[in-house]
XYZ file of C-alpha atoms in Angstrom:
192
model
C -17.534 -19.130 -34.112
C -17.582 -17.893 -30.598
C -15.047 -19.334 -28.090
C -16.177 -21.434 -25.121
C -17.312 -19.153 -22.146
C -14.971 -19.004 -19.199
C -15.795 -21.487 -16.437
C -14.486 -19.244 -13.631
C -15.279 -15.871 -12.085
C -12.402 -13.580 -13.552
C -12.710 -11.083 -10.548
C -12.453 -13.759 -7.948
C -9.494 -15.438 -9.726
C -7.855 -11.889 -9.914
C -8.461 -11.483 -6.156
C -6.778 -14.867 -5.460
C -3.779 -13.822 -7.622
C -3.457 -10.620 -5.637
C -3.270 -12.721 -2.352
C -0.871 -15.188 -3.794
C 1.452 -12.487 -5.001
C 1.046 -10.630 -1.766
C 1.804 -13.730 0.241
C 4.949 -15.020 -1.710
C 5.985 -11.987 -4.014
C 6.481 -12.068 -7.713
C 9.752 -14.002 -8.028
C 8.675 -16.825 -5.618
C 5.151 -17.255 -7.091
C 5.055 -20.030 -9.569
C 2.141 -20.433 -12.343
C 1.395 -23.752 -10.521
C 0.841 -21.783 -7.212
C -1.287 -19.263 -8.957
C -3.460 -21.861 -10.760
C -4.011 -23.661 -7.431
C -4.877 -20.497 -5.594
C -7.119 -19.166 -8.434
C -8.879 -22.419 -9.034
C -8.025 -22.480 -12.875
C -6.131 -24.446 -15.210
C -2.931 -22.969 -16.796
C -4.561 -22.671 -20.164
C -7.393 -20.714 -18.659
C -4.887 -18.474 -16.832
C -3.068 -17.657 -19.957
C -6.345 -17.112 -21.791
C -7.660 -14.707 -19.286
C -4.540 -13.025 -18.117
C -1.775 -13.575 -20.462
C 1.436 -14.603 -18.741
C 2.588 -14.323 -15.162
C 3.938 -10.909 -15.803
C 0.621 -9.592 -17.054
C -1.296 -11.362 -14.269
C 1.011 -9.503 -11.777
C 0.522 -6.206 -13.465
C -3.261 -6.448 -13.314
C -3.291 -7.879 -9.776
C -0.853 -5.134 -8.475
C -2.897 -2.507 -10.296
C -5.995 -3.731 -8.260
C -4.276 -3.617 -5.156
C -2.787 -0.121 -5.925
C -6.245 1.236 -6.721
C -7.603 -0.050 -3.226
C -4.647 1.359 -1.487
C -5.010 4.661 -3.180
C -8.733 4.716 -2.302
C -7.769 4.328 1.453
C -5.036 6.885 1.268
C -7.160 9.282 -0.579
C -9.932 8.932 2.074
C -7.435 9.604 4.764
C -5.674 12.700 3.138
C -9.303 14.268 2.600
C -9.404 14.640 6.398
C -9.587 18.295 7.747
C -5.936 18.545 8.909
C -2.600 17.146 7.827
C -2.094 15.606 11.326
C -5.389 13.819 11.098
C -4.498 12.646 7.579
C -1.110 11.350 8.366
C -2.425 9.723 11.728
C -5.212 8.039 9.739
C -2.711 6.570 7.057
C -0.554 5.301 9.750
C -3.181 3.814 11.847
C -5.049 2.236 8.874
C -1.696 0.861 7.798
C -1.036 -0.829 11.044
C -4.487 -2.546 11.120
C -4.370 -3.555 7.442
C -0.876 -4.999 7.791
C -1.852 -7.193 10.694
C -5.484 -8.055 9.529
C -5.816 -11.846 9.994
C -7.983 -12.048 6.897
C -5.120 -11.120 4.468
C -1.381 -11.925 4.335
C 0.804 -9.827 6.697
C 2.417 -6.716 5.387
C 1.807 -4.917 2.171
C 2.409 -6.188 -1.412
C 3.031 -2.706 -2.744
C 5.544 -1.712 -0.058
C 7.552 -4.918 -0.104
C 7.564 -5.818 -3.845
C 10.689 -4.468 -5.552
C 8.825 -4.182 -8.855
C 6.280 -1.712 -7.580
C 8.617 1.267 -6.970
C 6.332 3.542 -9.165
C 3.409 2.733 -6.935
C 5.330 3.605 -3.833
C 6.342 6.871 -5.401
C 2.727 7.760 -6.298
C 1.827 7.096 -2.516
C 4.803 9.294 -1.510
C 3.482 12.208 -3.732
C 0.099 11.858 -2.347
C 1.490 12.310 1.125
C 3.783 15.091 0.061
C 0.672 16.787 -1.555
C -1.186 16.580 1.759
C 1.819 17.789 3.789
C 2.222 20.740 1.332
C -1.536 21.628 1.938
C -0.706 21.333 5.724
C 2.046 24.094 5.010
C -0.324 26.222 3.034
C -3.011 26.088 5.825
C -0.445 26.964 8.449
C -0.855 23.639 10.231
C 2.908 22.915 9.599
C 5.706 25.312 9.631
C 6.590 27.010 6.372
C 10.125 25.552 6.793
C 8.893 21.986 6.789
C 10.643 19.833 4.079
C 7.610 18.019 2.837
C 9.627 16.073 0.363
C 11.901 14.553 3.129
C 9.026 14.196 5.390
C 6.889 12.305 2.763
C 9.971 10.009 2.059
C 10.338 9.366 5.821
C 6.657 8.370 6.061
C 6.875 5.887 3.256
C 10.003 4.563 4.992
C 7.822 4.114 8.108
C 5.002 2.265 6.107
C 7.601 -0.029 4.565
C 9.077 -0.674 8.006
C 5.607 -1.396 9.290
C 5.048 -3.801 6.621
C 8.299 -5.743 7.289
C 7.482 -5.778 10.974
C 4.063 -7.326 10.190
C 5.540 -9.907 7.904
C 7.933 -10.842 10.850
C 4.989 -11.401 13.170
C 4.564 -7.936 14.575
C 1.210 -7.249 16.286
C -1.344 -4.529 15.640
C -0.255 -2.912 19.019
C 3.347 -3.025 17.964
C 2.508 -1.220 14.526
C 0.322 1.243 16.173
C 3.335 1.997 18.550
C 5.382 2.631 15.491
C 2.636 4.905 14.116
C 2.595 6.872 17.224
C 6.418 7.337 17.206
C 6.231 8.516 13.654
C 3.477 10.985 14.523
C 5.905 12.471 17.100
C 8.361 13.197 14.190
C 5.832 15.538 12.407
C 6.900 19.086 13.000
C 4.922 21.084 15.596
C 2.420 23.510 14.313
C 3.739 27.117 13.853
C 3.709 28.896 17.289
C 3.445 25.722 19.241
C 6.078 25.716 21.953
C 5.703 21.990 22.817
C 9.114 20.496 23.093
C 10.096 17.910 20.485
C 10.143 14.295 21.578
C 13.699 13.180 22.233
């Protein structure tokens, strides 16, 4: 005997769960908050997604996939500087978009360290390409620079959660761009 069909749109419910976790974090999000946001009953939530932990894993995976698509689009730009600038500027705008909660689920949720590391690795790979393409000095410590960039992204997320504006976050992005090493042969003095 076939089970009763679900009476809700699973994808819409998952999107609502992403937003709820994004807004309040895993620890502070209750099943009651989730069912209210998703428009489902607790039995429907458990039947469709399992427990809160499994729902969080699925929701954060969806969020991560969308984040990676944006980072991958940016890192495909012709130069490392353009790529990093796009990541930083897109982040400033995304973290302050009034259509979504402020900040970033992935950058602020302690449980998502592996996802942050994957983003750091994507940035490092693009910086390494910049070194290979002679856009960045051969002496550039791409590991340290990628870690710095993730720290900037996390700081931008915190600033947005604290009420920071798009302009404030774009200012942080511009300052971070000044920290990128000058191209080989560029005698432009570093920003103090």
